[in-house]
Amino acid sequence: MTADGKDAVLLNIYQQPGSNSVGIAKAIRQQLADGTVPLPPGVKLTNWYDASVLVTDSAASVRDAILVGVLLAGLTLFAFLRNWKITLIAVGMLPVVLACSVLLLGLFHMGFNIMTLGGMAAAVGLVIDDAIVMVEHIVHRLGQMPDDEAPTTAGRVMRTALEFTRPLAGSSAATLVIFLPLAFLSGVTGAFFKALSLTMASALLLSFVFTLIAVPVLCEGWLTRKDMQHKPHGRAFTAVLEGYRKTARALVARPWLAMLAVLPYALLCGFAYTHVGTGFMPAMDEGGFVLDYRAPPGTALAETDRLLRHVEKIVQATPDVETYSRRTGTGLGGGLNEANQGDFFIRLKPAGQRRPIDAVMEDVRAKVETEVPGLNVEMAQLMEDLIGDLTAVPQPVQIKIYADDPQVLQASAQRVAAAISKIAGLEGVRDGINPAGDALEVRVDPEAAAAEGVDADFVARAASELLSGTVATQTLQGVKTVGIRLWVPAGLRSNETEVGNALLRAPDGHLFPLGRVARLLPVSGQPQIGRDDMKRMVAVTARISGRDLGSAIADVKVAMQDPALLQGKARFELGGLYEQQQIAFKGLMVVFAAAVALVFALLLFLYESFRVAAAVILMPLLAAGSSFVGLWLAGIELNISSMMGMTMVIGIVTEVAIFYVSELATVRAAAQRPDDGDAYLLAGANRLRPIAMTTIAAILALLPLALGIGQGSAMQQPLAVAIISGLVVQMPLVLLLLPALLKATEPGTARLALPLRTRPQ
C-alpha cells in the first residue's frame, strides 16, 4: 500500500448505520489535532479522503439554492401582490416548515445527506405554493367585501380560510399520495429515494398544517383592511388577463380547437421521448474517483509494483490531483485480491481549481493505456464504484454468454467482444476470459483410494484441507468474529512434490501419501470458471464514452442479432448497469402508475364524478410528457432522478387543477347558473393570478437545482428539470384545456355537483 508515492498503512474508518459522518470526521480531526495519538519518529498522519467534505459542500450548495430560490419566489410574490406584509407571511412559512421537517426526520433517525438536502431544496417551491394560495384566497375574498365590514373583528378571516380547507386538503393529498408507492421500492433505487421522498413528504405535510393554521392567524392579526383592498392590476397583467379571457372564451365555445392544439404538443412529446438519452444514475462530480487495475495473470507482486510506480508518476504529474492512495492485492472495500490487481483512490483539488472530473479521468486513462502497456484499468467515481460493487456489475455494458461447452463459450465470447468493439462509443471492451494462472489438478484413482480404505470424496476433502486449511473455531476481535484457520506448515505444500508426499490419515488411523491415491497434474493458463444461476457463464463487458446508455445498448442488441456470433446452444443475456436500469425503470413505472391510480381515486372521492375526475387526471398526464421535452432540450438523460420528477408532476399539476375546479364550483354556486359557459371563464380569471404566482415561484425556486449550481446538485438536476418542464405547461393545460374539456363533456343542464363547492359569502 502507498499514499502519495510513499509506503503507507491505510486506516479506513467506517460509520455505523444511523451515525453522522460530519460529526465523526470532526471528532477525528479534533483528536488528531490534540496530539493524543503517539507516533514514532518519522511517521506522519495525513487525511487522504474525507467523505464528510462532499456532505458539507453539498449542504452549502443546497443552502444557497434554497436562499436563491426563496429570494426569487419572494420577488415574484411581491411583484404580483405589491404588499410586503402578505409576501412575508407566505415566504415566512418556508423556514418554519423546513426547520420542523429536520426535527421530523430526526424521529426517523435520518440526518443530513445529499438526498435529504436535495429533498428540502426540491420542496421549496411546493411548500411556498400552499401559503401563496391560502393568502391569495383570503385577500381575494375579503377584498370583495363592502367597505363597512371589518374582516378581523367579525372573524371573517378564519371563516374565509375554513371555506378553503377542503380544496387545500384535497390538493395537498394529491401531492402526498404519490409518495406512498415509493415506500415499496427496493434495491439501489429504493435506497436512494427513500430519504428524498420521506423528506419531501414531511415538508409537504407540515406545509399543509402550517398553512391551514398559522397563515390565517397571521393574516387576521397582522393584515389591515387596507392590506386586503383590491389593487388594480398593472398593465402587463391586465393585458395577459384580457388575452386569457379571449382565448378561453374561444376554446370553451369550440372545445375541438383545444383538442386540436393538443395534437402538435403530443407529437413534440413523442419526438422528445424517442430522442432523449437514457441512463441509470445522474452523473455527479464527487471530487475523486477510483482506478481499478489488473496486470496479466500470474504477474508477480514485484512486477505489479513496478508497473504501478509508472502509474503513480502519471497521477503525480496531473495538476488536478491533490492526493491519492494505492492498494495492491486488496481493494478499497477491504477484500483480498491476487497480487496482479488492486485499485487507486484519487482525490482531486476543490472545484474551481481543476478541470471537470470526467476530463481528468479521461486524461489519466489515456496516459496509462499509452505509457503502461499490459495494465488494464477501469475508472469510476466512488459512488458509482460502490454501486457496481453492491450489484456485482461495475460496467454499464455486460453481455452474459451461457454455454456448457467451455470451448464454445470462449470462442463465442471472443467473437462477441470483436463485434461490439466496432460500435461507436464503446471503449475498453473485454472478452471476460481471465486466465487464472498456474494450478494443480488432483485426479483421484478410485481403486487406489479403496485399497487405502477411503473413497474419492474423502481424498478430495483431505486435499482441500491440506492446501486451503480449515476454520477450526472463531475468536472475537472488537465487534467482529475472526476465524482461526488450522493449516499445515507452508513448507509441506509449496510445490508439486511436497503436496504429493503429504500424508493423509485414513479412518482406521494409518497414514498414506496423497500421491499414492491421486495423480497431480500441473495446469497452466486455464481460464477462470464463472457461473451465474448455476450455469457456466462468461461476461463480455465494455464502458461507454460520449453517448447515453440506452442508445449504446440499442446498438449492442442489433450487433447481437448476428447468428454467427453464438454457436451451438450458446445464448446471451444483457446485464451490467443496463440490467439495473431496467429493474429500476420497471419499479418506477409501477410507482408512476400507482401514483396516477391513487390520485384518480382521490379525485373520485372528492368530486363523485367520473367525468370530472377523468378530465382532471388528464392534465398531469399531459404535463408529464413535457418532461421528455425539457430533458431533451437540456441534454439530460432520462434516469431514475428524472423519472422521480415526472412522478411528482402528477401531484403538482393535480393540485392546481383542484384549485381551479373548486373555484368553478364556487362561481357556479354564487351565480346559480350551472350551465352558463361564463362560469368557466370567471373561474379561470379568478385563479389566473394565484396559479401564475405559484407556477412562477415554484419554477424560480427550483431553478438553482435545474442549473446544477454547486457541489452535489447534479443528483437532483434531472428531477428539477423534469418538474420545471411540467410546471411550464401547467397553466395552459389547467386554465385553457381543462375548462374546454369540462364544457365539452358536460351533459346538457347537468350541474357540476362537487363536494368541494363552497358557499357564497
Short mmCIF file of C-alpha atoms in Angstrom, two decimals, residues 173-182 184 587-603 617 620-621 643-644 646-652 654:
data_model
loop_
_atom_site.label_atom_id
_atom_site.label_comp_id
_atom_site.label_asym_id
_atom_site.label_seq_id
_atom_site.Cartn_x
_atom_site.Cartn_y
_atom_site.Cartn_z
CA ALA A 173 -53.43 14.94 -0.51
CA ALA A 174 -52.95 14.74 -4.30
CA THR A 175 -49.28 15.61 -3.83
CA LEU A 176 -48.71 13.42 -0.79
CA VAL A 177 -50.26 10.22 -2.14
CA ILE A 178 -47.67 10.00 -4.91
CA PHE A 179 -45.03 9.27 -2.27
CA LEU A 180 -46.86 6.21 -0.90
CA PRO A 181 -45.81 3.80 -3.70
CA LEU A 182 -42.18 4.87 -3.28
CA PHE A 184 -42.29 -0.23 -1.81
CA GLY A 587 -40.13 -0.28 -10.44
CA LEU A 588 -40.54 3.44 -11.11
CA MET A 589 -43.11 2.79 -13.83
CA VAL A 590 -45.11 0.78 -11.30
CA VAL A 591 -44.75 3.71 -8.88
CA PHE A 592 -45.89 6.13 -11.61
CA ALA A 593 -48.94 4.01 -12.44
CA ALA A 594 -49.76 3.59 -8.76
CA ALA A 595 -49.46 7.35 -8.21
CA VAL A 596 -51.85 8.03 -11.10
CA ALA A 597 -54.29 5.44 -9.75
CA LEU A 598 -54.17 6.88 -6.21
CA VAL A 599 -54.66 10.44 -7.46
CA PHE A 600 -57.57 9.32 -9.65
CA ALA A 601 -59.15 7.53 -6.69
CA LEU A 602 -58.75 10.71 -4.64
CA LEU A 603 -60.42 12.75 -7.38
CA ILE A 617 -56.26 13.46 -14.23
CA PRO A 620 -51.00 15.91 -15.15
CA LEU A 621 -50.61 13.05 -17.61
CA MET A 643 -38.46 9.70 -13.53
CA MET A 644 -38.97 10.65 -9.89
CA MET A 646 -42.14 13.04 -13.64
CA THR A 647 -44.00 11.19 -10.89
CA MET A 648 -44.08 14.35 -8.78
CA VAL A 649 -45.53 16.31 -11.71
CA ILE A 650 -48.67 14.17 -11.36
CA GLY A 651 -49.34 15.50 -7.87
CA ILE A 652 -48.26 19.09 -8.55
CA THR A 654 -53.38 17.84 -9.99
#
